[in-house]
mmCIF file of C-alpha atoms in Angstrom:
data_model
loop_
_atom_site.group_PDB
_atom_site.id
_atom_site.type_symbol
_atom_site.label_atom_id
_atom_site.label_comp_id
_atom_site.label_asym_id
_atom_site.label_seq_id
_atom_site.Cartn_x
_atom_site.Cartn_y
_atom_site.Cartn_z
ATOM 1 C CA MET A 1 -68.009 -25.248 39.463
ATOM 2 C CA ASP A 2 -65.235 -24.553 36.677
ATOM 3 C CA GLN A 3 -67.443 -26.505 34.302
ATOM 4 C CA SER A 4 -70.351 -24.081 34.950
ATOM 5 C CA ARG A 5 -68.002 -21.129 34.649
ATOM 6 C CA GLU A 6 -66.909 -22.321 31.245
ATOM 7 C CA GLN A 7 -70.564 -22.290 30.074
ATOM 8 C CA ASN A 8 -71.084 -18.612 31.254
ATOM 9 C CA PRO A 9 -70.417 -15.923 28.678
ATOM 10 C CA TRP A 10 -67.568 -14.714 30.575
ATOM 11 C CA ARG A 11 -65.376 -13.917 27.626
ATOM 12 C CA ARG A 12 -68.023 -11.675 26.039
ATOM 13 C CA ASN A 13 -68.583 -10.058 29.447
ATOM 14 C CA LEU A 14 -64.930 -9.488 29.940
ATOM 15 C CA ARG A 15 -64.776 -7.654 26.487
ATOM 16 C CA VAL A 16 -67.945 -5.530 27.459
ATOM 17 C CA LEU A 17 -66.665 -4.722 30.989
ATOM 18 C CA TRP A 18 -63.200 -3.998 29.773
ATOM 19 C CA PHE A 19 -64.819 -1.084 27.683
ATOM 20 C CA CYS A 20 -67.071 -0.212 30.547
ATOM 21 C CA THR A 21 -64.188 -0.054 33.138
ATOM 22 C CA PHE A 22 -62.233 1.913 30.335
ATOM 23 C CA VAL A 23 -64.952 4.500 30.136
ATOM 24 C CA ALA A 24 -65.225 4.566 33.902
ATOM 25 C CA GLY A 25 -61.326 4.957 34.315
ATOM 26 C CA ILE A 26 -61.464 8.067 32.048
ATOM 27 C CA ALA A 27 -64.332 9.447 34.181
ATOM 28 C CA PHE A 28 -62.481 8.802 37.335
ATOM 29 C CA SER A 29 -59.150 10.086 36.429
ATOM 30 C CA GLU A 30 -59.797 12.963 34.132
ATOM 31 C CA ILE A 31 -60.706 15.310 37.149
ATOM 32 C CA MET A 32 -57.915 13.968 39.547
ATOM 33 C CA PRO A 33 -54.871 15.864 38.130
ATOM 34 C CA PHE A 34 -56.477 19.343 38.723
ATOM 35 C CA MET A 35 -58.680 18.556 41.786
ATOM 36 C CA SER A 36 -56.293 20.354 43.841
ATOM 37 C CA LEU A 37 -56.191 23.222 41.508
ATOM 38 C CA TYR A 38 -60.050 23.326 41.575
ATOM 39 C CA VAL A 39 -59.816 23.475 45.357
ATOM 40 C CA GLY A 40 -57.514 26.465 45.098
ATOM 41 C CA GLU A 41 -60.202 28.184 42.908
ATOM 42 C CA LEU A 42 -62.798 27.827 45.571
ATOM 43 C CA GLY A 43 -61.216 30.191 48.059
ATOM 44 C CA ASN A 44 -58.301 32.345 48.950
ATOM 45 C CA PHE A 45 -56.054 29.681 50.454
ATOM 46 C CA THR A 46 -52.285 29.417 51.311
ATOM 47 C CA LYS A 47 -50.227 26.630 49.967
ATOM 48 C CA SER A 48 -50.481 24.481 53.045
ATOM 49 C CA GLN A 49 -54.273 25.091 53.232
ATOM 50 C CA VAL A 50 -54.590 23.919 49.453
ATOM 51 C CA SER A 51 -52.546 20.750 50.370
ATOM 52 C CA PHE A 52 -54.580 20.115 53.448
ATOM 53 C CA TYR A 53 -58.101 20.757 52.001
ATOM 54 C CA SER A 54 -57.163 18.573 48.753
ATOM 55 C CA GLY A 55 -56.245 15.854 51.120
ATOM 56 C CA LEU A 56 -59.635 16.042 52.829
ATOM 57 C CA VAL A 57 -61.532 16.257 49.399
ATOM 58 C CA TYR A 58 -59.793 13.093 48.216
ATOM 59 C CA ALA A 59 -60.299 11.327 51.573
ATOM 60 C CA ALA A 60 -63.971 11.981 51.824
ATOM 61 C CA THR A 61 -65.059 9.716 48.940
ATOM 62 C CA PHE A 62 -62.860 6.878 50.307
ATOM 63 C CA LEU A 63 -63.963 7.193 53.901
ATOM 64 C CA VAL A 64 -67.640 6.703 52.982
ATOM 65 C CA THR A 65 -66.539 3.888 50.356
ATOM 66 C CA ALA A 66 -64.842 1.907 53.059
ATOM 67 C CA ILE A 67 -68.079 1.985 55.242
ATOM 68 C CA VAL A 68 -70.544 1.249 52.563
ATOM 69 C CA SER A 69 -68.662 -1.342 50.326
ATOM 70 C CA PRO A 70 -69.477 -4.345 52.612
ATOM 71 C CA LEU A 71 -73.073 -3.489 52.625
ATOM 72 C CA TRP A 72 -73.221 -3.247 48.763
ATOM 73 C CA GLY A 73 -71.279 -6.587 48.701
ATOM 74 C CA ALA A 74 -73.795 -8.273 50.734
ATOM 75 C CA LEU A 75 -76.552 -6.817 48.666
ATOM 76 C CA ALA A 76 -74.687 -7.982 45.412
ATOM 77 C CA ASP A 77 -74.722 -11.533 46.806
ATOM 78 C CA ARG A 78 -78.502 -11.254 47.146
ATOM 79 C CA LYS A 79 -79.393 -9.286 43.971
ATOM 80 C CA GLY A 80 -76.446 -9.802 41.679
ATOM 81 C CA ARG A 81 -73.340 -7.739 40.521
ATOM 82 C CA LYS A 82 -74.973 -6.298 37.181
ATOM 83 C CA ILE A 83 -77.486 -4.235 39.268
ATOM 84 C CA MET A 84 -74.576 -2.941 41.254
ATOM 85 C CA LEU A 85 -72.856 -1.853 38.275
ATOM 86 C CA ILE A 86 -75.921 0.156 37.175
ATOM 87 C CA ARG A 87 -76.298 1.682 40.626
ATOM 88 C CA ALA A 88 -72.738 2.715 40.933
ATOM 89 C CA ALA A 89 -72.583 4.283 37.359
ATOM 90 C CA PHE A 90 -75.737 6.342 37.513
ATOM 91 C CA GLY A 91 -75.180 7.389 41.176
ATOM 92 C CA MET A 92 -71.680 8.697 40.529
ATOM 93 C CA ALA A 93 -72.822 10.446 37.499
ATOM 94 C CA ALA A 94 -75.252 12.503 39.510
ATOM 95 C CA ALA A 95 -72.619 13.439 42.102
ATOM 96 C CA MET A 96 -69.954 14.362 39.347
ATOM 97 C CA PHE A 97 -72.676 16.674 37.717
ATOM 98 C CA LEU A 98 -73.332 18.499 40.951
ATOM 99 C CA MET A 99 -69.458 18.934 41.625
ATOM 100 C CA GLY A 100 -69.308 21.176 38.674
ATOM 101 C CA LEU A 101 -71.864 23.594 40.401
ATOM 102 C CA VAL A 102 -70.175 24.095 43.742
ATOM 103 C CA THR A 103 -69.198 27.416 45.079
ATOM 104 C CA ASN A 104 -67.122 26.499 48.126
ATOM 105 C CA VAL A 105 -64.828 23.647 49.251
ATOM 106 C CA TRP A 106 -67.318 22.366 51.821
ATOM 107 C CA GLN A 107 -69.818 21.693 49.141
ATOM 108 C CA LEU A 108 -67.186 19.834 47.120
ATOM 109 C CA LEU A 109 -66.386 17.854 50.078
ATOM 110 C CA GLY A 110 -69.917 16.879 50.750
ATOM 111 C CA LEU A 111 -70.332 15.657 46.970
ATOM 112 C CA ARG A 112 -67.068 13.749 47.172
ATOM 113 C CA ALA A 113 -68.634 11.944 50.168
ATOM 114 C CA LEU A 114 -71.877 11.208 48.192
ATOM 115 C CA GLN A 115 -69.738 9.855 45.344
ATOM 116 C CA GLY A 116 -68.362 7.380 47.948
ATOM 117 C CA VAL A 117 -71.868 6.192 48.745
ATOM 118 C CA PHE A 118 -72.429 5.092 45.074
ATOM 119 C CA SER A 119 -68.952 3.610 44.655
ATOM 120 C CA GLY A 120 -68.091 0.136 43.524
ATOM 121 C CA PHE A 121 -68.223 0.138 39.690
ATOM 122 C CA ILE A 122 -64.847 -1.444 39.021
ATOM 123 C CA SER A 123 -64.904 -3.733 42.077
ATOM 124 C CA ASN A 124 -68.304 -5.216 41.070
ATOM 125 C CA ALA A 125 -66.933 -5.626 37.395
ATOM 126 C CA GLN A 126 -64.077 -7.500 38.867
ATOM 127 C CA ALA A 127 -66.206 -9.627 41.159
ATOM 128 C CA LEU A 128 -68.586 -10.504 38.273
ATOM 129 C CA ILE A 129 -65.564 -11.546 36.095
ATOM 130 C CA ALA A 130 -63.973 -13.544 38.947
ATOM 131 C CA SER A 131 -67.229 -15.266 39.628
ATOM 132 C CA GLN A 132 -67.655 -16.419 36.106
ATOM 133 C CA THR A 133 -64.106 -17.037 34.784
ATOM 134 C CA PRO A 134 -62.643 -20.560 35.253
ATOM 135 C CA ARG A 135 -59.974 -20.601 37.940
ATOM 136 C CA GLN A 136 -57.120 -21.451 35.553
ATOM 137 C CA TYR A 137 -57.703 -18.332 33.589
ATOM 138 C CA SER A 138 -58.522 -16.002 36.373
ATOM 139 C CA GLY A 139 -55.144 -14.267 36.443
ATOM 140 C CA ARG A 140 -55.050 -13.540 32.890
ATOM 141 C CA ALA A 141 -58.750 -12.552 32.952
ATOM 142 C CA LEU A 142 -58.412 -10.170 36.065
ATOM 143 C CA GLY A 143 -55.146 -8.789 34.667
ATOM 144 C CA THR A 144 -56.890 -7.980 31.322
ATOM 145 C CA LEU A 145 -59.757 -6.372 32.956
ATOM 146 C CA VAL A 146 -57.441 -4.121 35.109
ATOM 147 C CA THR A 147 -56.017 -2.727 31.904
ATOM 148 C CA GLY A 148 -59.415 -1.581 31.014
ATOM 149 C CA SER A 149 -59.536 0.899 33.837
ATOM 150 C CA THR A 150 -55.891 1.567 33.673
ATOM 151 C CA SER A 151 -56.172 2.520 29.963
ATOM 152 C CA GLY A 152 -59.074 4.689 30.807
ATOM 153 C CA MET A 153 -57.049 6.375 33.619
ATOM 154 C CA LEU A 154 -54.190 6.693 31.179
ATOM 155 C CA MET A 155 -56.524 8.594 28.748
ATOM 156 C CA GLY A 156 -58.473 10.440 31.456
ATOM 157 C CA PRO A 157 -55.742 12.836 32.876
ATOM 158 C CA ILE A 158 -54.677 13.891 29.378
ATOM 159 C CA ILE A 159 -58.315 14.428 28.103
ATOM 160 C CA GLY A 160 -59.110 16.206 31.392
ATOM 161 C CA GLY A 161 -55.966 18.490 31.024
ATOM 162 C CA VAL A 162 -56.938 19.322 27.495
ATOM 163 C CA LEU A 163 -60.563 20.035 28.565
ATOM 164 C CA ALA A 164 -59.816 22.149 31.440
ATOM 165 C CA GLN A 165 -57.163 24.042 29.278
ATOM 166 C CA LEU A 166 -59.690 24.740 26.469
ATOM 167 C CA PHE A 167 -62.747 25.225 28.565
ATOM 168 C CA SER A 168 -62.755 25.004 32.305
ATOM 169 C CA ILE A 169 -62.511 22.605 35.225
ATOM 170 C CA ARG A 170 -66.191 22.783 35.858
ATOM 171 C CA HIS A 171 -67.104 21.826 32.460
ATOM 172 C CA THR A 172 -64.894 18.637 32.848
ATOM 173 C CA PHE A 173 -67.104 17.453 35.709
ATOM 174 C CA PHE A 174 -70.202 17.595 33.454
ATOM 175 C CA ILE A 175 -68.437 15.587 30.799
ATOM 176 C CA THR A 176 -67.289 13.116 33.538
ATOM 177 C CA ALA A 177 -70.932 12.684 34.565
ATOM 178 C CA ALA A 178 -71.968 11.863 30.860
ATOM 179 C CA LEU A 179 -69.148 9.194 30.599
ATOM 180 C CA LEU A 180 -70.414 7.453 33.901
ATOM 181 C CA ALA A 181 -73.805 7.454 32.525
ATOM 182 C CA VAL A 182 -72.584 5.813 29.166
ATOM 183 C CA ALA A 183 -70.956 3.048 31.486
ATOM 184 C CA GLY A 184 -74.239 2.520 33.195
ATOM 185 C CA LEU A 185 -76.115 2.060 29.939
ATOM 186 C CA LEU A 186 -73.494 -0.379 28.473
ATOM 187 C CA SER A 187 -73.747 -2.334 31.683
ATOM 188 C CA ALA A 188 -77.428 -2.427 31.618
ATOM 189 C CA PHE A 189 -77.831 -3.489 27.985
ATOM 190 C CA PHE A 190 -74.776 -5.643 27.191
ATOM 191 C CA VAL A 191 -73.678 -7.393 30.284
ATOM 192 C CA THR A 192 -75.188 -10.873 30.813
ATOM 193 C CA GLU A 193 -75.176 -12.380 34.324
ATOM 194 C CA HIS A 194 -76.625 -15.771 35.173
ATOM 195 C CA PHE A 195 -77.000 -15.038 38.943
ATOM 196 C CA PHE A 196 -77.840 -17.441 41.745
ATOM 197 C CA PRO A 197 -78.400 -15.686 45.171
ATOM 198 C CA VAL A 198 -75.671 -16.850 47.560
ATOM 199 C CA ARG A 199 -77.065 -18.854 50.365
ATOM 200 C CA ARG A 200 -75.350 -17.945 53.775
ATOM 201 C CA ASP A 201 -74.849 -20.225 56.679
ATOM 202 C CA PRO A 202 -76.662 -18.563 59.621
ATOM 203 C CA ALA A 203 -74.059 -20.104 61.895
ATOM 204 C CA ALA A 204 -71.142 -18.460 60.128
ATOM 205 C CA GLY A 205 -71.803 -15.037 61.669
ATOM 206 C CA THR A 206 -71.721 -11.750 59.949
ATOM 207 C CA GLY A 207 -69.171 -9.137 59.058
ATOM 208 C CA LEU A 208 -65.565 -9.858 58.152
ATOM 209 C CA LYS A 209 -65.173 -12.371 60.917
ATOM 210 C CA GLY A 210 -68.050 -14.426 59.651
ATOM 211 C CA LEU A 211 -66.520 -14.089 56.097
ATOM 212 C CA LEU A 212 -63.300 -15.360 57.147
ATOM 213 C CA GLY A 213 -64.801 -18.478 58.522
ATOM 214 C CA GLN A 214 -65.615 -19.760 55.069
ATOM 215 C CA PHE A 215 -61.871 -19.772 53.933
ATOM 216 C CA THR A 216 -59.265 -22.566 54.451
ATOM 217 C CA ASN A 217 -56.412 -19.929 55.123
ATOM 218 C CA PRO A 218 -58.016 -16.906 56.726
ATOM 219 C CA LYS A 219 -54.683 -15.580 57.758
ATOM 220 C CA LEU A 220 -53.681 -15.259 53.974
ATOM 221 C CA ILE A 221 -56.825 -13.368 53.264
ATOM 222 C CA ILE A 222 -56.083 -10.985 56.062
ATOM 223 C CA VAL A 223 -52.571 -10.390 54.808
ATOM 224 C CA LEU A 224 -53.745 -9.753 51.226
ATOM 225 C CA LEU A 225 -56.496 -7.151 52.325
ATOM 226 C CA LEU A 226 -53.952 -5.356 54.480
ATOM 227 C CA SER A 227 -51.655 -5.341 51.444
ATOM 228 C CA THR A 228 -54.384 -3.878 49.202
ATOM 229 C CA MET A 229 -54.724 -1.090 51.863
ATOM 230 C CA PHE A 230 -50.925 -0.281 51.909
ATOM 231 C CA VAL A 231 -50.362 -0.265 48.253
ATOM 232 C CA GLN A 232 -53.382 1.946 47.669
ATOM 233 C CA LEU A 233 -52.180 4.121 50.526
ATOM 234 C CA GLY A 234 -48.726 4.506 48.841
ATOM 235 C CA ASN A 235 -50.229 5.433 45.453
ATOM 236 C CA THR A 236 -52.950 7.770 46.788
ATOM 237 C CA SER A 237 -50.542 9.781 48.933
ATOM 238 C CA ILE A 238 -49.225 11.087 45.636
ATOM 239 C CA ALA A 239 -52.593 12.108 44.064
ATOM 240 C CA PRO A 240 -53.376 15.155 46.009
ATOM 241 C CA ILE A 241 -50.002 16.725 45.313
ATOM 242 C CA ILE A 242 -48.946 15.676 41.891
ATOM 243 C CA SER A 243 -50.234 18.587 40.075
ATOM 244 C CA LEU A 244 -48.760 20.973 42.754
ATOM 245 C CA TYR A 245 -45.295 19.107 42.540
ATOM 246 C CA VAL A 246 -45.560 19.422 38.744
ATOM 247 C CA LYS A 247 -46.293 23.147 39.108
ATOM 248 C CA GLU A 248 -43.245 23.611 41.445
ATOM 249 C CA LEU A 249 -41.024 21.712 39.032
ATOM 250 C CA MET A 250 -42.215 23.979 36.120
ATOM 251 C CA HIS A 251 -41.684 27.203 38.340
ATOM 252 C CA ASN A 252 -45.253 28.068 38.092
ATOM 253 C CA ALA A 253 -44.952 28.686 34.137
ATOM 254 C CA GLY A 254 -46.681 26.937 31.286
ATOM 255 C CA ALA A 255 -49.573 24.603 30.780
ATOM 256 C CA VAL A 256 -49.489 23.067 34.141
ATOM 257 C CA ALA A 257 -52.929 21.362 33.956
ATOM 258 C CA LEU A 258 -51.969 19.562 30.696
ATOM 259 C CA VAL A 259 -48.485 18.623 31.855
ATOM 260 C CA ALA A 260 -49.852 17.372 35.213
ATOM 261 C CA GLY A 261 -52.369 15.353 33.300
ATOM 262 C CA ILE A 262 -49.777 13.660 31.105
ATOM 263 C CA ILE A 263 -47.667 12.969 34.186
ATOM 264 C CA ALA A 264 -50.501 11.414 36.078
ATOM 265 C CA ALA A 265 -51.278 9.286 32.863
ATOM 266 C CA LEU A 266 -47.761 7.879 32.364
ATOM 267 C CA PRO A 267 -48.106 4.934 34.727
ATOM 268 C CA GLY A 268 -50.974 3.567 32.680
ATOM 269 C CA ILE A 269 -48.807 3.066 29.563
ATOM 270 C CA SER A 270 -46.483 0.492 31.152
ATOM 271 C CA ASN A 271 -49.498 -0.988 33.121
ATOM 272 C CA ILE A 272 -51.389 -1.754 30.119
ATOM 273 C CA LEU A 273 -48.324 -3.673 28.817
ATOM 274 C CA ALA A 274 -47.344 -5.316 31.984
ATOM 275 C CA ALA A 275 -50.557 -6.330 33.734
ATOM 276 C CA PRO A 276 -51.858 -9.322 31.413
ATOM 277 C CA ARG A 277 -48.392 -10.545 31.101
ATOM 278 C CA LEU A 278 -47.722 -10.597 34.744
ATOM 279 C CA GLY A 279 -51.052 -12.270 35.340
ATOM 280 C CA ALA A 280 -50.349 -14.985 32.882
ATOM 281 C CA TYR A 281 -46.930 -15.534 34.440
ATOM 282 C CA GLY A 282 -48.445 -15.776 37.828
ATOM 283 C CA ASP A 283 -51.001 -18.445 36.652
ATOM 284 C CA LYS A 284 -48.106 -20.487 35.380
ATOM 285 C CA HIS A 285 -45.336 -19.911 37.920
ATOM 286 C CA GLY A 286 -47.078 -18.603 41.044
ATOM 287 C CA SER A 287 -48.717 -15.245 41.918
ATOM 288 C CA GLY A 288 -46.616 -14.889 44.965
ATOM 289 C CA ARG A 289 -43.540 -14.506 43.014
ATOM 290 C CA VAL A 290 -45.115 -11.701 40.994
ATOM 291 C CA LEU A 291 -46.321 -10.123 44.311
ATOM 292 C CA ILE A 292 -42.799 -10.133 45.877
ATOM 293 C CA ALA A 293 -41.112 -8.755 42.833
ATOM 294 C CA GLY A 294 -43.743 -6.001 42.441
ATOM 295 C CA TYR A 295 -43.131 -4.795 46.064
ATOM 296 C CA LEU A 296 -39.395 -4.437 45.483
ATOM 297 C CA PHE A 297 -39.613 -2.836 42.158
ATOM 298 C CA ALA A 298 -42.134 -0.385 43.633
ATOM 299 C CA VAL A 299 -39.745 0.700 46.404
ATOM 300 C CA LEU A 300 -37.022 1.169 43.792
ATOM 301 C CA VAL A 301 -39.055 3.486 41.608
ATOM 302 C CA TYR A 302 -40.836 5.642 44.219
ATOM 303 C CA LEU A 303 -37.764 6.576 46.388
ATOM 304 C CA PRO A 304 -36.028 8.628 43.618
ATOM 305 C CA GLN A 305 -39.045 10.536 42.795
ATOM 306 C CA GLY A 306 -38.658 12.589 45.920
ATOM 307 C CA PHE A 307 -35.196 13.980 44.685
ATOM 308 C CA VAL A 308 -35.880 14.745 41.083
ATOM 309 C CA THR A 309 -35.409 18.330 39.800
ATOM 310 C CA SER A 310 -36.529 17.804 36.164
ATOM 311 C CA ILE A 311 -40.140 17.217 34.961
ATOM 312 C CA TRP A 312 -38.605 14.725 32.453
ATOM 313 C CA LEU A 313 -37.010 12.568 35.083
ATOM 314 C CA LEU A 314 -40.281 12.568 37.194
ATOM 315 C CA GLY A 315 -42.214 11.402 34.027
ATOM 316 C CA GLY A 316 -39.729 8.606 33.248
ATOM 317 C CA LEU A 317 -40.039 7.253 37.028
ATOM 318 C CA ARG A 318 -43.968 7.589 36.795
ATOM 319 C CA LEU A 319 -43.691 5.463 33.799
ATOM 320 C CA LEU A 320 -42.075 2.650 35.750
ATOM 321 C CA VAL A 321 -44.609 2.929 38.449
ATOM 322 C CA GLY A 322 -47.128 1.237 36.104
ATOM 323 C CA ILE A 323 -45.025 -1.825 36.073
ATOM 324 C CA SER A 324 -45.261 -2.194 39.859
ATOM 325 C CA ASP A 325 -49.034 -1.391 39.814
ATOM 326 C CA GLY A 326 -49.382 -4.142 37.085
ATOM 327 C CA ALA A 327 -47.674 -6.611 39.402
ATOM 328 C CA LEU A 328 -49.420 -5.644 42.707
ATOM 329 C CA PHE A 329 -53.203 -4.838 42.255
ATOM 330 C CA PRO A 330 -54.147 -7.726 39.822
ATOM 331 C CA THR A 331 -52.001 -10.238 41.637
ATOM 332 C CA ILE A 332 -53.685 -9.441 45.070
ATOM 333 C CA GLN A 333 -57.097 -9.824 43.471
ATOM 334 C CA THR A 334 -56.130 -13.082 41.637
ATOM 335 C CA LEU A 335 -54.806 -14.568 44.961
ATOM 336 C CA LEU A 336 -57.981 -13.637 46.729
ATOM 337 C CA THR A 337 -59.879 -15.222 43.925
ATOM 338 C CA LYS A 338 -57.805 -18.311 43.884
ATOM 339 C CA ASN A 339 -58.146 -18.636 47.636
ATOM 340 C CA SER A 340 -61.940 -17.911 47.907
ATOM 341 C CA PRO A 341 -64.901 -20.044 47.750
ATOM 342 C CA ALA A 342 -67.410 -19.194 45.048
ATOM 343 C CA SER A 343 -70.028 -18.177 47.620
ATOM 344 C CA ALA A 344 -67.719 -15.558 49.084
ATOM 345 C CA THR A 345 -66.675 -13.754 45.715
ATOM 346 C CA SER A 346 -68.669 -10.755 46.012
ATOM 347 C CA ALA A 347 -68.183 -10.475 49.700
ATOM 348 C CA ILE A 348 -64.412 -10.620 49.482
ATOM 349 C CA PHE A 349 -64.289 -8.113 46.686
ATOM 350 C CA SER A 350 -66.395 -5.687 48.625
ATOM 351 C CA TRP A 351 -64.056 -6.148 51.636
ATOM 352 C CA ASN A 352 -61.084 -5.599 49.401
ATOM 353 C CA GLN A 353 -62.662 -2.451 48.147
ATOM 354 C CA SER A 354 -63.113 -1.290 51.669
ATOM 355 C CA PHE A 355 -59.490 -1.861 52.423
ATOM 356 C CA GLN A 356 -58.590 -0.026 49.134
ATOM 357 C CA ALA A 357 -60.891 2.845 50.257
ATOM 358 C CA LEU A 358 -59.097 2.876 53.538
ATOM 359 C CA GLY A 359 -55.845 3.095 51.867
ATOM 360 C CA ASN A 360 -57.183 5.817 49.607
ATOM 361 C CA MET A 361 -58.349 7.862 52.698
ATOM 362 C CA PHE A 362 -55.378 7.530 54.720
ATOM 363 C CA GLY A 363 -53.143 8.141 51.653
ATOM 364 C CA SER A 364 -54.968 11.269 50.760
ATOM 365 C CA LEU A 365 -54.678 12.647 54.344
ATOM 366 C CA LEU A 366 -51.076 11.449 54.735
ATOM 367 C CA GLY A 367 -49.972 12.947 51.363
ATOM 368 C CA GLY A 368 -51.763 16.467 52.047
ATOM 369 C CA SER A 369 -50.422 16.665 55.451
ATOM 370 C CA LEU A 370 -46.861 15.740 54.765
ATOM 371 C CA ALA A 371 -46.783 18.029 51.720
ATOM 372 C CA GLY A 372 -48.115 20.906 53.851
ATOM 373 C CA ALA A 373 -45.650 20.264 56.742
ATOM 374 C CA PHE A 374 -42.474 19.132 54.962
ATOM 375 C CA GLY A 375 -42.748 19.621 51.247
ATOM 376 C CA TYR A 376 -43.721 17.476 48.316
ATOM 377 C CA ASN A 377 -40.694 15.422 47.937
ATOM 378 C CA VAL A 378 -41.241 13.818 51.403
ATOM 379 C CA VAL A 379 -44.460 12.392 50.194
ATOM 380 C CA PHE A 380 -42.579 10.096 47.645
ATOM 381 C CA ILE A 381 -40.082 9.029 50.236
ATOM 382 C CA SER A 382 -42.680 8.158 52.779
ATOM 383 C CA THR A 383 -44.504 6.147 50.053
ATOM 384 C CA ALA A 384 -41.372 4.045 49.318
ATOM 385 C CA SER A 385 -40.874 3.445 53.127
ATOM 386 C CA LEU A 386 -44.535 2.252 53.616
ATOM 387 C CA LEU A 387 -44.267 -0.174 50.714
ATOM 388 C CA LEU A 388 -40.971 -1.618 52.111
ATOM 389 C CA ILE A 389 -42.693 -2.060 55.460
ATOM 390 C CA ASN A 390 -45.601 -3.777 53.789
ATOM 391 C CA PHE A 391 -43.166 -6.088 51.827
ATOM 392 C CA LEU A 392 -41.503 -7.161 55.214
ATOM 393 C CA PHE A 393 -44.817 -7.781 56.789
ATOM 394 C CA LEU A 394 -46.011 -9.993 53.873
ATOM 395 C CA TRP A 395 -42.616 -11.910 53.618
ATOM 396 C CA PHE A 396 -42.517 -12.736 57.395
ATOM 397 C CA THR A 397 -46.187 -13.305 58.192
ATOM 398 C CA GLU A 398 -47.214 -15.339 55.178
ATOM 399 C CA PRO A 399 -44.343 -17.754 53.944
ATOM 400 C CA SER A 400 -46.576 -19.534 51.296
ATOM 401 C CA LEU A 401 -46.395 -16.404 49.108
ATOM 402 C CA ARG A 402 -42.635 -16.878 48.633
ATOM 403 C CA LYS A 403 -43.245 -20.111 46.646
#
């Protein structure tokens, strides 16, 4: 299998998809820092209502994504990952364009749900690269690919903040739609996939249970999928309130949208530098070590964010978050790849996206609810606590990851 992977144009596809995920990362992230500000413009809401509705708006996409991702993964096994990239890019472009035209929060909520129907661009890019890359290079390749979306997410909030400041939030949605259409065109014309439909064993069953029957260590797969959910839950619980937290620290004065965009982008700087190096280290010395260290570091950088009184200190800690993200997300995907048969690549990445979407959904609801009830700082403290619980769960349930 690795010999056939060597013959595939995986290096060229990696370069093309790096740029596509870079563009997609910009598109996804440039609206996020001010989504809660956009919600506030759609009605006369109190502070707690804005936090709550922001959580709902964030969660809507992820709830639908969690439901449909396994269906798209099964279709990818029959039709290929490239067509899934094109489907996701153009579908989300349409949803984003319509978001710029909404007049109330319920229309925005519905379109966020529609965005979830067409989700899966980055996860399908990861599945395509994972299916073609020789196993000995998978950590480095996936770590490199992650820096594409991360780099875009780094640039996106800054670009979005500038556009929102110069023009309007609504115009930013239209630009986001255009960027996603560009990613779709690049995927259609420059990505090469030598695809062979996956033959499923009828006796294996369907759903996650049937999928796990193909693995030699299904318990490890379950632990990794749950870890994806918890890590994403912790990260996403911050998203609905980060701009509101920045606004509070700035005492409601100054270019809040621009500063919020910069603060949201800071983790990407360290992630770009850390992810490929941590992936290469994991390939040589064991990915489990990287995963364990990433959890401990994440707890140490999230907890103090709940106690800051300076926007500068918050920015410094957010910069460090990128290192923990560079250790956690690519490493979980690498471990899934290294412990998966080739026939299950698309399926396991689609289920991983489902668990990631569940983490996004629960994190959005948790962040908005905690901020509305107790204040923004409690969200950071709860995130650190959840990541610590996840670390202990992983440590005691799967000893093989300690090696």
